[in-house]
Short mmCIF file of C-alpha atoms and ligand atoms in Angstrom, two decimals:
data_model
loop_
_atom_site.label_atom_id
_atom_site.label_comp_id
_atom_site.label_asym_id
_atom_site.label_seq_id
_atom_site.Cartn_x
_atom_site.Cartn_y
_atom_site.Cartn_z
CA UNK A 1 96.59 101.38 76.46
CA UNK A 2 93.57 99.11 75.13
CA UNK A 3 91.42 101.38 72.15
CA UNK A 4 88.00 102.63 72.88
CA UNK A 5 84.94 100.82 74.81
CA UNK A 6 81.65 99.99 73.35
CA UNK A 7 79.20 102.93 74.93
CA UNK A 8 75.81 101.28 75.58
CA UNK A 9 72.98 103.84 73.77
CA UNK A 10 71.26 103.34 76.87
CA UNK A 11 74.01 104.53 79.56
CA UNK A 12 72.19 107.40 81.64
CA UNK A 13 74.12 110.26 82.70
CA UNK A 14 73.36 112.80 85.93
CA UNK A 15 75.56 116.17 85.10
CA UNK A 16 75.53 118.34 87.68
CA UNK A 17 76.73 122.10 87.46
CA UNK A 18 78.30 123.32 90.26
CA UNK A 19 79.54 126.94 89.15
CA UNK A 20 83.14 127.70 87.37
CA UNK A 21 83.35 129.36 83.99
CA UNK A 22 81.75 126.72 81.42
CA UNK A 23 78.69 127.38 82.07
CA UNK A 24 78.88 131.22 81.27
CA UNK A 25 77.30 132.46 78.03
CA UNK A 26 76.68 135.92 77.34
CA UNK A 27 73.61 137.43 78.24
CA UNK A 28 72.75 139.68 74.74
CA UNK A 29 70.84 142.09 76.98
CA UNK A 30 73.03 142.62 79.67
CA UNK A 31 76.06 141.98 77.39
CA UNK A 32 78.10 139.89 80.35
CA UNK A 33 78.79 136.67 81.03
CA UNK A 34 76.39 135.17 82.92
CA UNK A 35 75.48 130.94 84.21
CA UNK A 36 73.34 129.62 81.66
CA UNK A 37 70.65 127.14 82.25
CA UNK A 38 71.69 123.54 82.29
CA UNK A 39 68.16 122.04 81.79
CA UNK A 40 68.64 123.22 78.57
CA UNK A 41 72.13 120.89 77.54
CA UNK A 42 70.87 119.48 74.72
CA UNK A 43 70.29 123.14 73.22
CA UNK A 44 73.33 124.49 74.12
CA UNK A 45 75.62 121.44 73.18
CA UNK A 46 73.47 119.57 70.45
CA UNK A 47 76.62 117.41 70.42
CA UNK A 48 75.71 115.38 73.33
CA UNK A 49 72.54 113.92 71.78
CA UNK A 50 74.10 112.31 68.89
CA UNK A 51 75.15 109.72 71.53
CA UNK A 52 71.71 108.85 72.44
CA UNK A 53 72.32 108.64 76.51
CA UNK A 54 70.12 109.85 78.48
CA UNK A 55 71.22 112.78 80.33
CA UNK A 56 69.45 114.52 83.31
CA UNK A 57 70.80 117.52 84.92
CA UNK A 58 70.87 119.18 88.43
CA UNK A 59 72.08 122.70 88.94
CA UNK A 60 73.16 123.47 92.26
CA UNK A 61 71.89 126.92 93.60
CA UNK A 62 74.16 129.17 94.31
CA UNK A 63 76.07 128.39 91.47
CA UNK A 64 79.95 129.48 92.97
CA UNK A 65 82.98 130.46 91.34
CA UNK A 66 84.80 127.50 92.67
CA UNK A 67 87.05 129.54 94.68
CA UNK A 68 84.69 129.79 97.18
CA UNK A 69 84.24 125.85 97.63
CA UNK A 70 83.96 124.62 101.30
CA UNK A 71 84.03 121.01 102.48
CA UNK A 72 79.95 121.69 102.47
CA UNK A 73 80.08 121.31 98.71
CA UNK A 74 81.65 118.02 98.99
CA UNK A 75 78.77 117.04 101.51
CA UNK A 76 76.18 118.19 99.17
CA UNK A 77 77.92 116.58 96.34
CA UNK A 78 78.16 113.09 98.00
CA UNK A 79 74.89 113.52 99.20
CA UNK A 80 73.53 113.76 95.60
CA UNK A 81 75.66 110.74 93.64
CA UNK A 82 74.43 108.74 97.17
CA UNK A 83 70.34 109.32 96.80
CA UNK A 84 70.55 109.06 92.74
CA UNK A 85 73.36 106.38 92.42
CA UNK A 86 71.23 104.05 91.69
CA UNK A 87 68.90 105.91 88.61
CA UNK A 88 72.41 106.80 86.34
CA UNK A 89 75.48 105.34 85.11
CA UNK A 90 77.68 107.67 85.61
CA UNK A 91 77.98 111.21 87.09
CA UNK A 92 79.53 114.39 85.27
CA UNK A 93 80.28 117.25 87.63
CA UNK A 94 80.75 120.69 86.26
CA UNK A 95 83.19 123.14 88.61
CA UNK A 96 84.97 125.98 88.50
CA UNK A 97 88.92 124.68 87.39
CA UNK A 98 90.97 126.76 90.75
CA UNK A 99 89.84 124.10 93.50
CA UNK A 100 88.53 121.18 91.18
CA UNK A 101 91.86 119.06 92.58
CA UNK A 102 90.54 119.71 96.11
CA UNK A 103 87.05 118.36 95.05
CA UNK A 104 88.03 115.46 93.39
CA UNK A 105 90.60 114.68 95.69
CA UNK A 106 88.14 115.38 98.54
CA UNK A 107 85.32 112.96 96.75
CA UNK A 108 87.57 110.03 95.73
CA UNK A 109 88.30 109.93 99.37
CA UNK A 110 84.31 110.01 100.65
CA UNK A 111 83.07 107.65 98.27
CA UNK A 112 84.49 104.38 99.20
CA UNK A 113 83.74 101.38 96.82
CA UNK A 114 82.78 103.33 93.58
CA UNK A 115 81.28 101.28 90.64
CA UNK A 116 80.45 103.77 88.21
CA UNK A 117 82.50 107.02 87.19
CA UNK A 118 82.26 109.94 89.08
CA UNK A 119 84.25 112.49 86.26
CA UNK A 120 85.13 116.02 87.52
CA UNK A 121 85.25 118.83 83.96
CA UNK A 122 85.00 122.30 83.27
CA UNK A 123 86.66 124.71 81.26
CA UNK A 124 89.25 127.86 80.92
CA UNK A 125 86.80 129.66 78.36
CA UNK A 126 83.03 129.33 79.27
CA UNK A 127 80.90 127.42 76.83
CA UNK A 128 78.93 130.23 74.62
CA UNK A 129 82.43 131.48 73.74
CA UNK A 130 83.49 130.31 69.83
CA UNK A 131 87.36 128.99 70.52
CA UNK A 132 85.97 127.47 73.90
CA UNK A 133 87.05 124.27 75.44
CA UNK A 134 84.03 123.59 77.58
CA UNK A 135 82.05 121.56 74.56
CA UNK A 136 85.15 119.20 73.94
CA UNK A 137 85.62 119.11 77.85
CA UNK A 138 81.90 117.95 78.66
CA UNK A 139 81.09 115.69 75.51
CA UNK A 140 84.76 113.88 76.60
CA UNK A 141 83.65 113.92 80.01
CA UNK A 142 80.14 112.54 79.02
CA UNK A 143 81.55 109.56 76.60
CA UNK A 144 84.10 108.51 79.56
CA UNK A 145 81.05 108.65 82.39
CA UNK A 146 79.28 106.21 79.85
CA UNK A 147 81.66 103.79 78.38
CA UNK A 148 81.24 100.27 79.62
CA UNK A 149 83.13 97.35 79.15
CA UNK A 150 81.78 94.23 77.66
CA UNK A 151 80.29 92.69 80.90
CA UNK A 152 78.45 96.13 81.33
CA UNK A 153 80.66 97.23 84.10
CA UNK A 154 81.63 101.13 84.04
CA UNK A 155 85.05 100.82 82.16
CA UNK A 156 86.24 103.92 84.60
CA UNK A 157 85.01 103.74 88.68
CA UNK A 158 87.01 106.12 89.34
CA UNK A 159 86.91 110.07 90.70
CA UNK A 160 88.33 111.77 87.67
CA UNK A 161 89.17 114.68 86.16
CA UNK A 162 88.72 115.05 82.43
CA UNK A 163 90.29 118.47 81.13
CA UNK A 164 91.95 118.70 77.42
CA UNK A 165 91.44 115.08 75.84
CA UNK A 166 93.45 113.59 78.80
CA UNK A 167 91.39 111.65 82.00
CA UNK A 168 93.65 111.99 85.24
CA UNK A 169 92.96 110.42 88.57
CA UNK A 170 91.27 113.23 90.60
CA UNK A 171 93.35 112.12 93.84
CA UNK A 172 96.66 112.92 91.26
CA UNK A 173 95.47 116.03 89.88
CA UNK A 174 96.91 119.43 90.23
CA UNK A 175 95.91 123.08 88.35
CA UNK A 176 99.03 124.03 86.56
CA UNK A 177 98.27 126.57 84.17
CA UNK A 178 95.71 129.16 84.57
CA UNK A 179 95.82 130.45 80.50
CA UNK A 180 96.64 127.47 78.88
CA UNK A 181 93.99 124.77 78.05
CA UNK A 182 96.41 122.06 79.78
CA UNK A 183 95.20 123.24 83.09
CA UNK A 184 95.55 119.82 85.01
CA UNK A 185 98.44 117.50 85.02
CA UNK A 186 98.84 114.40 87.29
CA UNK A 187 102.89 114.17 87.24
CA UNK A 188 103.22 111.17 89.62
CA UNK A 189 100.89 109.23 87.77
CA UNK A 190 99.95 108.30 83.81
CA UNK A 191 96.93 109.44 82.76
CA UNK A 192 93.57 106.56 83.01
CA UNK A 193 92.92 107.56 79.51
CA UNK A 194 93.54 110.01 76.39
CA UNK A 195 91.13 111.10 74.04
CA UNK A 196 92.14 111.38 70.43
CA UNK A 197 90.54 109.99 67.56
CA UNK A 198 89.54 106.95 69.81
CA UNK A 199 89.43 107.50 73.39
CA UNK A 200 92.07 105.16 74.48
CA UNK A 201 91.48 103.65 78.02
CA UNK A 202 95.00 102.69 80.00
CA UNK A 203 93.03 99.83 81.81
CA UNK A 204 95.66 98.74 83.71
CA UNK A 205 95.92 101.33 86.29
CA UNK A 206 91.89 101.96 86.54
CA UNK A 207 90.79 100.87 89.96
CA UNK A 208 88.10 98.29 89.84
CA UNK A 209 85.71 97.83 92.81
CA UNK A 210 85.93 94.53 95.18
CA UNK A 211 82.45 94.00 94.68
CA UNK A 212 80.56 95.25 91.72
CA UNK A 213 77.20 94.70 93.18
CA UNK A 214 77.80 96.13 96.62
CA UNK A 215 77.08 100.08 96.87
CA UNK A 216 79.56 102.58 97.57
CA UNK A 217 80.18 103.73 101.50
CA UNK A 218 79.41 107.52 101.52
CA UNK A 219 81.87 109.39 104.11
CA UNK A 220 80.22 112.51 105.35
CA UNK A 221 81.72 113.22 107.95
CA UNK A 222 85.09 115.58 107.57
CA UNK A 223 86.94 117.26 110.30
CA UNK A 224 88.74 119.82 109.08
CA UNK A 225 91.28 121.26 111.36
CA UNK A 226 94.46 121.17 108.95
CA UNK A 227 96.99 123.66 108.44
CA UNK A 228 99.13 123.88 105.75
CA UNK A 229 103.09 125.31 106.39
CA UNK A 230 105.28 125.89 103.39
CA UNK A 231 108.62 125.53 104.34
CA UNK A 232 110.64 128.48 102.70
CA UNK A 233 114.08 130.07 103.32
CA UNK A 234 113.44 132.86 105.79
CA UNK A 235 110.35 131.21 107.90
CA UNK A 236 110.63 132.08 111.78
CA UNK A 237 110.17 130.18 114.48
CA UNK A 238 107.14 132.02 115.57
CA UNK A 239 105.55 131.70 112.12
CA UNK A 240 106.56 127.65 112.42
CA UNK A 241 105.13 127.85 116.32
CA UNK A 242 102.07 129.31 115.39
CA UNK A 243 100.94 127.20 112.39
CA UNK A 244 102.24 123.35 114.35
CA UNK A 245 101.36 124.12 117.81
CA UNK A 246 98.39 126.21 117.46
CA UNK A 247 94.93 124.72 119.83
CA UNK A 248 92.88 124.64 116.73
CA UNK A 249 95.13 122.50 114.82
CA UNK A 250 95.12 118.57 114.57
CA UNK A 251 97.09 117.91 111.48
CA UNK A 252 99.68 120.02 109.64
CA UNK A 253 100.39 119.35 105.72
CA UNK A 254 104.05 120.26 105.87
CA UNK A 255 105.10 121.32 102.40
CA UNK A 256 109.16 120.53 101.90
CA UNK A 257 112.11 120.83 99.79
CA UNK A 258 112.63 118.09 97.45
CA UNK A 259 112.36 114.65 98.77
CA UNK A 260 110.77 116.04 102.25
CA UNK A 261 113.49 118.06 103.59
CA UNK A 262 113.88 121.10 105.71
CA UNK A 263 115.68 123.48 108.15
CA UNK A 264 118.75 121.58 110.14
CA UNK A 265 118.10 124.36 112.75
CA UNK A 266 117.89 123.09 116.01
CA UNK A 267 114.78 125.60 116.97
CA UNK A 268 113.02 124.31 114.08
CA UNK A 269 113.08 120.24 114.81
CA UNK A 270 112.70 121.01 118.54
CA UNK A 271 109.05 123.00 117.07
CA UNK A 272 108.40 119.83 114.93
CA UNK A 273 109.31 117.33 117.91
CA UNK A 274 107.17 119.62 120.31
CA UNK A 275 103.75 119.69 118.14
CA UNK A 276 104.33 115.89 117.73
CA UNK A 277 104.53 115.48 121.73
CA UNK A 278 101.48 117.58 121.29
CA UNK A 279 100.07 114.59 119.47
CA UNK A 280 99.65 116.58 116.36
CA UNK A 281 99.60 114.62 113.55
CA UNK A 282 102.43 116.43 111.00
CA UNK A 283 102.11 115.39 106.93
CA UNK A 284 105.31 115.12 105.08
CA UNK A 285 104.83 116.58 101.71
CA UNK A 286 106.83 117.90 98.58
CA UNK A 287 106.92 121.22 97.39
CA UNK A 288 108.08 119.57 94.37
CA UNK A 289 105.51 118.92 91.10
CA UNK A 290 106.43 115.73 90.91
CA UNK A 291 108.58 112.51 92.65
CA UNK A 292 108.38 111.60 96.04
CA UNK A 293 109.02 112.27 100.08
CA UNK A 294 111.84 109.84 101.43
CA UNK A 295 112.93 110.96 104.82
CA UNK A 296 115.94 108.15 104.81
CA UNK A 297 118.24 110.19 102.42
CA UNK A 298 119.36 113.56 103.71
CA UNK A 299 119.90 113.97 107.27
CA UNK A 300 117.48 116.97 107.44
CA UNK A 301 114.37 114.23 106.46
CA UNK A 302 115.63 111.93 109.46
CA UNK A 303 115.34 114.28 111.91
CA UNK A 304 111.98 114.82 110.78
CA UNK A 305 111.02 111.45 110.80
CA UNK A 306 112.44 110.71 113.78
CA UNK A 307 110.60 113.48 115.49
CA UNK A 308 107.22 111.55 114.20
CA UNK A 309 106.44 113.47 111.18
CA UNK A 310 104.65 110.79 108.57
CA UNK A 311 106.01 110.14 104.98
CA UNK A 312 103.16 111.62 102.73
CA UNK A 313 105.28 109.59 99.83
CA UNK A 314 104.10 111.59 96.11
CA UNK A 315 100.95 112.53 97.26
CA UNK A 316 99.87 115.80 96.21
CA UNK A 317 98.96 118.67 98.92
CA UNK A 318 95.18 118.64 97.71
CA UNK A 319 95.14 114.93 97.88
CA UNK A 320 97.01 115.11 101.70
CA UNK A 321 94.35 117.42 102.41
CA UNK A 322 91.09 115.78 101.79
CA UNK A 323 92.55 112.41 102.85
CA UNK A 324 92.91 114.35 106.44
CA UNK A 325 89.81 115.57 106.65
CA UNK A 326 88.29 112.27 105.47
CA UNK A 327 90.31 110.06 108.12
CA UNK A 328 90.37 112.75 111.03
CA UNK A 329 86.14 113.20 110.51
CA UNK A 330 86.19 109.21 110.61
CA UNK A 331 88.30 108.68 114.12
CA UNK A 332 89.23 110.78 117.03
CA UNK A 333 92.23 108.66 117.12
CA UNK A 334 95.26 110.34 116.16
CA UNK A 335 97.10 107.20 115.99
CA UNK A 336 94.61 105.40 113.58
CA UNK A 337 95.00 108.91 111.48
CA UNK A 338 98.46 108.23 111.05
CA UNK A 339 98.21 104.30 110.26
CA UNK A 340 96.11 105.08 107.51
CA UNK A 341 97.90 107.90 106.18
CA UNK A 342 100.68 105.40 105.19
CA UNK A 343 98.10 103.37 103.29
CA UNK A 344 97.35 103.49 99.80
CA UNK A 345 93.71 104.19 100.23
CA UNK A 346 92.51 105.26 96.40
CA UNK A 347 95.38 105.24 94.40
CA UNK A 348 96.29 108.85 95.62
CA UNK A 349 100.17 107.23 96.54
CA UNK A 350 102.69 105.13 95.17
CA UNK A 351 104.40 103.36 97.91
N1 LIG B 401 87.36 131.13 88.95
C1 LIG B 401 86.76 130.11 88.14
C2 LIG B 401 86.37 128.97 89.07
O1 LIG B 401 87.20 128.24 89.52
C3 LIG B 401 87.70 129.65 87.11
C4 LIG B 401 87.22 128.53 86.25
O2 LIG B 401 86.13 128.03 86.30
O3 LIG B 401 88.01 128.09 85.41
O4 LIG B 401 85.22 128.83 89.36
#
């Protein structure tokens, strides 16, 4: 890992509030925690203007616990970074921790070509509470969204998701803990950058942009007829039926044992083989926290690939997710869905 960047005093930052926890404080009156207003950063964390950026805000309105995210969010969200892209240097989003994977795995996925950061943070205990996280969180967040490197490109073009000192690809990310400050980890893949007494950049796995100068392509459009089926001992064929073969359905994330196995049971591949003739497309993923889907080990993971059922490799279910409805919104061909499944197309797999 290289040491710390050189932040430009000038770097301009949008942050944009969302919902989630860190932006609770409690009301004195009403004596609850309620969203505070984020035109008013500067007040609430004087921190952020010893760096001298400038930092503008946007509050969405409703502000949502992030539970009750929908792909709309993510429309809204690309919408913004797309009409303002060009007045910042950087973009902070602030969101609830229980679906932030799904975001930033849905965004790193719409936003094709990024040059400047797009970094995902919130927190586990909202800002106007003492022992907090939120503060450390956003000014993190804020100093990564900034840094440049010493041609003035963005040191991180990346989806991210900051979260307790460490900077994880937001296509890697999972929630693991819901009362410990280590709420995300990215297992299959080393963090971008960790933020001790320097914040230490691993600039060897950031993904750079082909073109600097060109601007992003915003993906909008997300279809999002996915089903997820977690294989467990005990599932039924009707339960399997229902979830691979139902009308509404044009991809299924299949959640497996260990390296992307399941049942031997003849009812179950014929199931699997029949949504396939179906043309469904069927998502190999592990149930596991970490390694990878190989279907050429047991005989159990032939079958399924044999029966057409794609090797998701280590990606994550969140990431599986919003790379479907990214790449099923983009074609109505099935086939191209599955040819670009098996591509690495942000650094969400290792192949
Ligand atoms: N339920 C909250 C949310 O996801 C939890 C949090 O922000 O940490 O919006």
């Amino acid at each position: 890992m290289r040491p710390d960047h050189i932040n430009s005093d000038r770097s301009s930052i949008l942050l944009i509030y969302t919902g989630g926890t860190i932006g609770m404080k409690v009301d004195p009156v009403l004596q609850a925690l309620t969203p505070f207003d984020f035109s008013q950063i500067l007040e609430e964390v004087p921190e952020l203007s010893k760096f001298a950026y400038r930092i503008d805000s946007y509050t969405f309105d409703p502000l949502i616990d992030s539970s009750d995210v929908e792909p709309s969010l993510w429309i809204a969200l690309a919408d913004l970074i797309e009409e303002r892209y060009s007045d910042y240097d950087g973009f902070v989003i602030l969101h609830g921790t229980d679906t932030m994977a799904y975001s930033a795995s849905a965004l790193s996925f719409m936003i094709e070509g990024l040059t400047k950061p797009v970094i995902f943070t919130g927190s586990q205990l909202p800002i106007g509470i003492p022992r907090t996280d939120g503060k450390e969180n956003l000014i993190s967040a804020v100093e990564i969204a900034a840094a440049k490197d010493d041609e003035g490109h963005a040191v991180v073009p990346e989806v991210c998701i900051c979260f307790d000192n460490v900077l994880i690809r937001g296509n890697r990310s999972r929630k693991i803990n819901s009362d410990n400050f280590r709420a995300f980890r990215s297992e299959n893949h080393p963090p971008l950058a960790e933020a001790g007494i320097n914040i230490r950049y691993n600039t060897a796995l950031i993904r750079k942009p082909e073109d600097w100068t060109s601007k992003p392509v915003f993906w909008k459009c997300l279809d999002t007829r996915v089903s997820i089926l977690k294989i467990h001992p005990g599932i039924t064929p009707q339960v399997v039926r229902n979830i691979l073969c139902g009308p509404e359905t044009r991809a299924v994330i299949l959640e497996t044992y260990g390296a992307g196995n399941a049942p031997s049971k003849d009812w179950f591949i014929s199931i699997v083989r029949e949504a396939s003739e179906k043309g469904k497309i069927l998502l190999n993923v592990t149930q596991c926290i970490a390694g990878s889907v190989n279907m050429d080990i047991y005989a159990t993971g032939k079958s399924l690939k044999s029966a057409g059922v794609i090797n998701g490799y280590d990606s994550t279910t969140e990431s599986a997710l919003g790379k479907l409805f990214h790449l099923m919104g983009k074609t109505e061909s099935n086939e191209e869905v599955k040819a670009e499944l098996e591509r690495d197309l942000r650094g969400e797999i290792s192949k």
